[in-house]
Amino acid sequence: MAVKTEKPQSRAELNRNLAQMLKGGVIMDVTTPEQAKIAEEAGACAVMALERIPADIRAAGGVSRMSDPKMIKGIQEAVSIPVMAKCRIGHFAEAQILQAIEIDYIDESEVLSPADDVYHIDKTKFDVPFVCGAKDLGEALRRINEGASMIRTKGEPGTGDVVQAVRHMRKMMSDIRRLTSCAEDELFDEAKKLQVPYDLVKYVHDNGKLPVVNFAAGGVATPADASLMMQLGAEGVFVGSGIFKSGNPAKRARAIVQAVTNYTDAKLIAELSEDLGEAMVGINEQEIELLMAERGK
Amino acid sequence: MLIGVLCLQGAFIEHIHMLESLGATAEEIRQKKDLGRPFDGIIIPGGESTVIGKLLRELDMMEDLRAAVSGGLPVFGTCAGLILLAKDIVNDDRRYLGTMDITARRNAYGRQLGSFATVSPFDGVGDVPMTFIRAPYIESVGEGVQALSVVDGKIVAARQDNQLVTAFHPELTDDTRIHKYFLDMITAHKSKV
C-alpha cells in the first residue's frame, strides 16, 4: 500500500510540478463551455474560466469579482485540460470557494478589483496552486514567498498592447541577471532591497532563474507577440482577450499554440500569421484610464 | 547515446537534464525534419496529451513517429507520453500513436487536488520516488505487456518490448534510476540488432 505524502512541503512541490507540465503551452481565457472546447481543440494547455474577458471588464468598469461557480463548473465539465479561475487580490474567501470546487489553479489577479490593498492571500494555507502576476523580480519573489507556485507578467490585460508584458519580462530577466552576478556577501542587502527572504535571493543567484515557472500575460494578440515573449524568456503564454475578441478565434488560437512551440522559427511563424483575420482592435497604453498592473505590489 | 526528446509542449527540459546527468546526449525534436536524426531512443514527456497530440498532427509528425516506434525504436513515455502511446483510452475518444497494447485512464486521480507523491517498488529497480500530476493509470494490459509497478492496485508503469511508460514523472525527482533503466533497455536492444 502506497503512503500518500501529505506534508505541506510536498503539496507545494506538486503544485509547482503542475506548472512545469504547462510549460511551452498557451493558457486561454474562456467565458463559456463552447469557448473552452474551441480552446482545447485549438491546443490550449489549460483554460482560464471567467465571466467576462479582460477587454470587457475594462469596458464595463465597476467592481469586478470572482466568477459564478456554476459557470466555472460548466467549463470544468466541458474540457479535460486543467481549468484555472481568478479571485481578487487578498480575497481568501473567494479562493476558498474556488478550492472547494476543485479548481486546478487559482489566479490571484489584478484584473479583478483588489479586495485588500495591503495583504495578498497567504497561499501556503491552500492545497490548490496559485499563479500571481509580477512586474519585476521583487514582486515575483514576494508572491512566491506567500506561496505562489507559478508567476506571470502582469502585462496590461484587455488592451491587446504587449508593451507592458515586454517591459515586465525584460525587467524580470535583467533583475535575475544582475542578481546572478552579485557577490555572495552582497545578497543580504539585495534581500533587504527586494523585501524578500534571503533563501529566495540565494536561489535566484545560484540558479539564474525563478524557483517556479514564469509565463507571459497581458496584451498577447498575435503569433508574433507570443514568439516575442518566448524569446524574451517566458516559459509559456497566457492569451486573454486576444483570441475571442478577434475575427477567427479558432484559427488564431491554433496559430499562437504553434508559434509558442516553434518560437524561433520565423519562417513557420510567417506562415502561421497569414490570413488570421482581424486581430483584436486593442487600445494603446497611453489611452488607458485604469492601470491594472499597478494593483497589488 | 543519442536520445531525441519530443519538445512540443510540457516538461521536456527536465528529461534533457536527466539524460545529460547520465552521460547521454539529448536533442530536441520540434519538427518533422528533426525526426530524421539517427536517434537510439525517444522520450515523450509529460504535458497535456491533447496539446502534444494535436501538434504531432499539425506539424505532420504523427506518422513518422508511429513508424519509428512500430519499427522497434526504443521509446519512453511519461504521463502524457503514456496516453499518446496507449492503444486504448477508456475515458477519451481521442487516440494518438496507439502503438502500445495498454488501456489507459486519463486524469485517473482527478484534478490537481488528487495529485500525489509516493515511494513504491519498480520491477528490477527497487523502491523509487514517484510523482503523479493529474496522472493517468493503466487499467489493463494486453499480451506481451509487462506491468512494472503497481500503486494502490493500479498499474503505473509497463513495458512492451522497446516501449516503456510510466504514469508518474521520474524526471521531476533527483532519482535517475528509471532513466537509467530506459538507457539499459536501449543498450540491450542495440546488442541484439
JSON list of C-alpha atoms in Angstrom, two decimals, chain A residues 134-142 151 168 171-172 175 194:
[
{"chain": "A", "resi": 134, "resn": "ALA", "atom": "CA", "xyz": [4.66, 40.28, -11.14]},
{"chain": "A", "resi": 135, "resn": "LYS", "atom": "CA", "xyz": [6.25, 43.31, -12.77]},
{"chain": "A", "resi": 136, "resn": "ASP", "atom": "CA", "xyz": [9.75, 42.61, -11.52]},
{"chain": "A", "resi": 137, "resn": "LEU", "atom": "CA", "xyz": [11.84, 40.16, -9.51]},
{"chain": "A", "resi": 138, "resn": "GLY", "atom": "CA", "xyz": [10.90, 41.64, -6.13]},
{"chain": "A", "resi": 139, "resn": "GLU", "atom": "CA", "xyz": [7.18, 41.21, -6.76]},
{"chain": "A", "resi": 140, "resn": "ALA", "atom": "CA", "xyz": [7.72, 37.70, -8.08]},
{"chain": "A", "resi": 141, "resn": "LEU", "atom": "CA", "xyz": [9.71, 36.59, -5.04]},
{"chain": "A", "resi": 142, "resn": "ARG", "atom": "CA", "xyz": [7.24, 38.20, -2.62]},
{"chain": "A", "resi": 151, "resn": "ILE", "atom": "CA", "xyz": [4.38, 33.54, -11.85]},
{"chain": "A", "resi": 168, "resn": "HIS", "atom": "CA", "xyz": [7.83, 43.34, -17.10]},
{"chain": "A", "resi": 171, "resn": "LYS", "atom": "CA", "xyz": [12.77, 43.86, -16.09]},
{"chain": "A", "resi": 172, "resn": "MET", "atom": "CA", "xyz": [12.43, 40.40, -14.52]},
{"chain": "A", "resi": 175, "resn": "ASP", "atom": "CA", "xyz": [16.89, 41.68, -12.37]},
{"chain": "A", "resi": 194, "resn": "LEU", "atom": "CA", "xyz": [13.74, 43.30, -2.70]}
]
